[in-house]
Amino acid sequence: MAWTGALLPLCLDVREFPELIAQKEGLLAVNTTPLWVPLLIAALGVLGTAGGAIAGVVITQHRSDRREGVQWTRLREQERERWAREDTLRTFDQRRDSYIDFEEKLRSTALLVSQSQTRTGPSLETDWQLSVFQRLLRLRVFASQEGAETANDVYNALWRWGDMEDSYGDEGDAHNAEFVYDEACERFLAVMRRDLRIDLGTTTSSKP
């Protein structure tokens, strides 16, 4: 009888114990949540954090690249401006040298022509104007258009003046040729002073 009494609890109807039924249903409700749901939530959180970090890095890098691009562009512009200034100065120096070289040779040759015309010096050589013409060719490269034109005019006037000794031999024509040269020389000097930004009172006339 004792053994039979021990089996009696196993034969009881569980419906007679509502507390047990409630606990069993609660456990079943908890266990019905799929396992992948919390895993998905965790994964989304990790992805969101990683995505935010990556986006922050990309934005920061983009801003840095943009700043570097602006700085590089500014440096390139400054470099081009420096080159332009250097080219301008170099061209101005070459223009100044060509003007001065031509004017000095023009003045010294005009003195030879004057001495030859007044018989106070030797006669002119056959190619007496060649050295002036060579400097005129160099001046044409660097001078302004008006500077090249006036230099060409004064060279032609000098050549005609010096040629009077052999072609005409008339003293009146020689004086007239000298006067034409003087006027052409003054026009050339005025343009040279302007192109070289020389004060009008600082340059002497090239008239011999």
Short mmCIF file of C-alpha atoms in Angstrom, two decimals:
data_model
loop_
_atom_site.label_atom_id
_atom_site.label_comp_id
_atom_site.label_asym_id
_atom_site.label_seq_id
_atom_site.Cartn_x
_atom_site.Cartn_y
_atom_site.Cartn_z
CA MET A 1 0.00 0.00 0.00
CA ALA A 2 2.83 2.32 0.67
CA TRP A 3 4.21 1.76 -2.84
CA THR A 4 0.79 2.37 -4.41
CA GLY A 5 0.39 5.63 -2.48
CA ALA A 6 3.69 6.88 -3.93
CA LEU A 7 2.33 6.50 -7.45
CA LEU A 8 -0.86 8.41 -6.75
CA PRO A 9 0.63 11.89 -7.55
CA LEU A 10 1.58 10.67 -11.01
CA CYS A 11 -1.98 9.79 -11.76
CA LEU A 12 -3.44 13.15 -10.78
CA ASP A 13 -5.19 15.24 -13.45
CA VAL A 14 -3.16 18.38 -14.06
CA ARG A 15 -6.31 20.31 -14.89
CA GLU A 16 -6.98 20.28 -11.20
CA PHE A 17 -3.92 22.50 -10.69
CA PRO A 18 -4.44 25.78 -12.64
CA GLU A 19 -1.17 27.29 -11.28
CA LEU A 20 0.84 24.62 -13.07
CA ILE A 21 -1.04 25.18 -16.27
CA ALA A 22 -0.33 28.95 -16.16
CA GLN A 23 3.38 28.40 -15.56
CA LYS A 24 3.58 25.94 -18.44
CA GLU A 25 1.86 28.32 -20.85
CA GLY A 26 4.17 31.20 -19.80
CA LEU A 27 7.24 29.12 -20.44
CA LEU A 28 5.94 28.16 -23.87
CA ALA A 29 5.23 31.82 -24.72
CA VAL A 30 8.80 32.82 -23.81
CA ASN A 31 10.34 30.00 -25.76
CA THR A 32 8.39 30.84 -28.94
CA THR A 33 10.67 33.99 -29.69
CA PRO A 34 12.99 33.07 -32.60
CA LEU A 35 16.71 33.10 -31.88
CA TRP A 36 17.57 35.12 -35.00
CA VAL A 37 15.64 38.18 -33.77
CA PRO A 38 18.11 39.27 -31.04
CA LEU A 39 20.98 38.34 -33.31
CA LEU A 40 19.60 40.56 -36.05
CA ILE A 41 19.15 43.46 -33.65
CA ALA A 42 22.71 43.11 -32.43
CA ALA A 43 24.01 42.91 -35.98
CA LEU A 44 22.10 46.03 -36.98
CA GLY A 45 23.57 47.89 -34.03
CA VAL A 46 27.09 46.87 -34.99
CA LEU A 47 26.49 47.82 -38.62
CA GLY A 48 25.05 51.17 -37.60
CA THR A 49 28.07 51.97 -35.44
CA ALA A 50 30.51 50.84 -38.12
CA GLY A 51 28.60 52.71 -40.83
CA GLY A 52 28.64 55.90 -38.78
CA ALA A 53 32.37 55.58 -38.21
CA ILE A 54 33.04 54.96 -41.90
CA ALA A 55 30.83 57.87 -42.92
CA GLY A 56 32.68 60.12 -40.50
CA VAL A 57 36.02 59.05 -41.94
CA VAL A 58 34.81 59.60 -45.51
CA ILE A 59 33.46 63.08 -44.74
CA THR A 60 36.64 64.06 -42.90
CA GLN A 61 38.82 62.79 -45.74
CA HIS A 62 36.69 64.62 -48.30
CA ARG A 63 37.06 67.90 -46.40
CA SER A 64 40.79 67.33 -46.07
CA ASP A 65 41.14 66.61 -49.79
CA ARG A 66 39.13 69.72 -50.59
CA ARG A 67 41.34 71.90 -48.39
CA GLU A 68 44.46 70.43 -49.98
CA GLY A 69 42.98 71.03 -53.43
CA VAL A 70 42.27 74.68 -52.63
CA GLN A 71 45.77 75.14 -51.21
CA TRP A 72 47.36 73.48 -54.25
CA THR A 73 45.34 75.67 -56.63
CA ARG A 74 46.39 78.78 -54.69
CA LEU A 75 50.04 77.73 -54.81
CA ARG A 76 49.81 77.11 -58.55
CA GLU A 77 48.30 80.56 -59.10
CA GLN A 78 51.00 82.19 -56.99
CA GLU A 79 53.66 80.29 -58.94
CA ARG A 80 52.19 81.39 -62.28
CA GLU A 81 52.06 85.00 -61.07
CA ARG A 82 55.70 84.79 -59.98
CA TRP A 83 56.71 83.39 -63.36
CA ALA A 84 54.76 86.12 -65.13
CA ARG A 85 56.51 88.81 -63.06
CA GLU A 86 59.90 87.27 -63.76
CA ASP A 87 59.15 87.06 -67.49
CA THR A 88 58.02 90.67 -67.50
CA LEU A 89 61.16 91.83 -65.72
CA ARG A 90 63.38 89.75 -67.96
CA THR A 91 61.69 91.08 -71.10
CA PHE A 92 61.97 94.65 -69.80
CA ASP A 93 65.69 94.19 -69.14
CA GLN A 94 66.22 92.87 -72.67
CA ARG A 95 64.18 95.75 -74.11
CA ARG A 96 66.18 98.30 -72.12
CA ASP A 97 69.49 96.79 -73.22
CA SER A 98 68.46 96.74 -76.89
CA TYR A 99 67.26 100.36 -76.74
CA ILE A 100 70.40 101.61 -75.03
CA ASP A 101 72.73 99.62 -77.29
CA PHE A 102 71.01 100.95 -80.41
CA GLU A 103 70.94 104.54 -79.15
CA GLU A 104 74.63 104.50 -78.20
CA LYS A 105 75.71 103.12 -81.58
CA LEU A 106 73.35 105.53 -83.35
CA ARG A 107 74.89 108.48 -81.51
CA SER A 108 78.49 107.46 -82.16
CA THR A 109 77.79 106.79 -85.86
CA ALA A 110 75.99 110.11 -86.26
CA LEU A 111 79.12 111.79 -84.91
CA LEU A 112 81.20 110.08 -87.59
CA VAL A 113 78.73 111.23 -90.25
CA SER A 114 78.87 114.80 -88.97
CA GLN A 115 82.67 114.84 -88.96
CA SER A 116 82.74 113.39 -92.44
CA GLN A 117 80.27 115.99 -93.75
CA THR A 118 82.18 118.92 -92.20
CA ARG A 119 85.57 117.53 -93.23
CA THR A 120 86.71 117.46 -89.60
CA GLY A 121 87.17 113.70 -89.66
CA PRO A 122 87.88 110.84 -92.03
CA SER A 123 85.51 109.77 -94.76
CA LEU A 124 82.98 107.10 -93.96
CA GLU A 125 83.79 103.49 -94.71
CA THR A 126 81.72 101.53 -97.21
CA ASP A 127 79.77 99.61 -94.57
CA TRP A 128 79.69 102.39 -92.00
CA GLN A 129 75.98 101.85 -91.20
CA LEU A 130 76.24 98.05 -90.75
CA SER A 131 76.82 98.09 -86.96
CA VAL A 132 73.78 100.35 -86.47
CA PHE A 133 71.65 98.07 -88.63
CA GLN A 134 72.67 94.99 -86.61
CA ARG A 135 71.53 96.66 -83.41
CA LEU A 136 68.33 97.74 -85.10
CA LEU A 137 67.52 94.09 -85.86
CA ARG A 138 67.91 93.18 -82.17
CA LEU A 139 65.85 96.16 -81.07
CA ARG A 140 62.95 95.09 -83.30
CA VAL A 141 62.63 91.89 -81.26
CA PHE A 142 62.12 93.57 -77.87
CA ALA A 143 60.87 97.09 -78.61
CA SER A 144 57.26 98.15 -78.78
CA GLN A 145 55.71 98.55 -82.20
CA GLU A 146 56.11 102.31 -82.09
CA GLY A 147 59.64 101.96 -80.75
CA ALA A 148 60.61 99.68 -83.64
CA GLU A 149 59.01 102.04 -86.18
CA THR A 150 60.74 105.16 -84.87
CA ALA A 151 64.06 103.29 -84.64
CA ASN A 152 63.67 102.22 -88.26
CA ASP A 153 62.88 105.83 -89.25
CA VAL A 154 65.92 107.27 -87.51
CA TYR A 155 68.17 104.60 -89.02
CA ASN A 156 66.93 105.44 -92.53
CA ALA A 157 67.44 109.16 -91.84
CA LEU A 158 70.98 108.47 -90.65
CA TRP A 159 71.73 106.39 -93.73
CA ARG A 160 70.46 109.12 -96.08
CA TRP A 161 72.46 111.77 -94.23
CA GLY A 162 75.69 109.78 -94.44
CA ASP A 163 75.04 108.89 -98.07
CA MET A 164 74.96 112.58 -99.06
CA GLU A 165 78.76 112.73 -99.24
CA ASP A 166 79.01 110.36 -102.19
CA SER A 167 75.61 110.75 -103.89
CA TYR A 168 75.09 114.50 -104.01
CA GLY A 169 77.91 116.45 -102.47
CA ASP A 170 75.59 119.43 -101.99
CA GLU A 171 76.09 121.09 -98.62
CA GLY A 172 72.49 122.29 -98.51
CA ASP A 173 71.14 118.79 -99.07
CA ALA A 174 73.47 117.47 -96.36
CA HIS A 175 72.18 120.04 -93.87
CA ASN A 176 68.61 119.18 -94.79
CA ALA A 177 69.35 115.46 -94.31
CA GLU A 178 70.89 116.24 -90.93
CA PHE A 179 67.75 118.14 -89.93
CA VAL A 180 65.55 115.18 -90.93
CA TYR A 181 67.78 112.90 -88.88
CA ASP A 182 67.54 115.19 -85.85
CA GLU A 183 63.75 115.17 -85.94
CA ALA A 184 63.60 111.39 -86.36
CA CYS A 185 66.06 110.99 -83.49
CA GLU A 186 63.94 113.13 -81.18
CA ARG A 187 60.85 111.04 -81.95
CA PHE A 188 62.77 107.86 -81.27
CA LEU A 189 64.13 109.17 -77.96
CA ALA A 190 60.65 110.19 -76.83
CA VAL A 191 59.30 106.68 -77.48
CA MET A 192 62.33 105.06 -75.86
CA ARG A 193 61.88 107.15 -72.70
CA ARG A 194 58.22 106.21 -72.55
CA ASP A 195 58.85 102.49 -73.07
CA LEU A 196 61.62 102.44 -70.45
CA ARG A 197 59.72 104.76 -68.08
CA ILE A 198 62.59 107.24 -68.01
CA ASP A 199 62.01 110.77 -66.79
CA LEU A 200 62.28 113.29 -69.60
CA GLY A 201 64.93 115.25 -67.77
CA THR A 202 67.31 112.32 -67.22
CA THR A 203 68.21 111.38 -70.82
CA THR A 204 70.43 113.48 -73.01
CA SER A 205 69.87 113.89 -76.71
CA SER A 206 71.68 111.58 -79.11
CA LYS A 207 72.37 114.46 -81.48
CA PRO A 208 76.15 114.72 -81.94
#
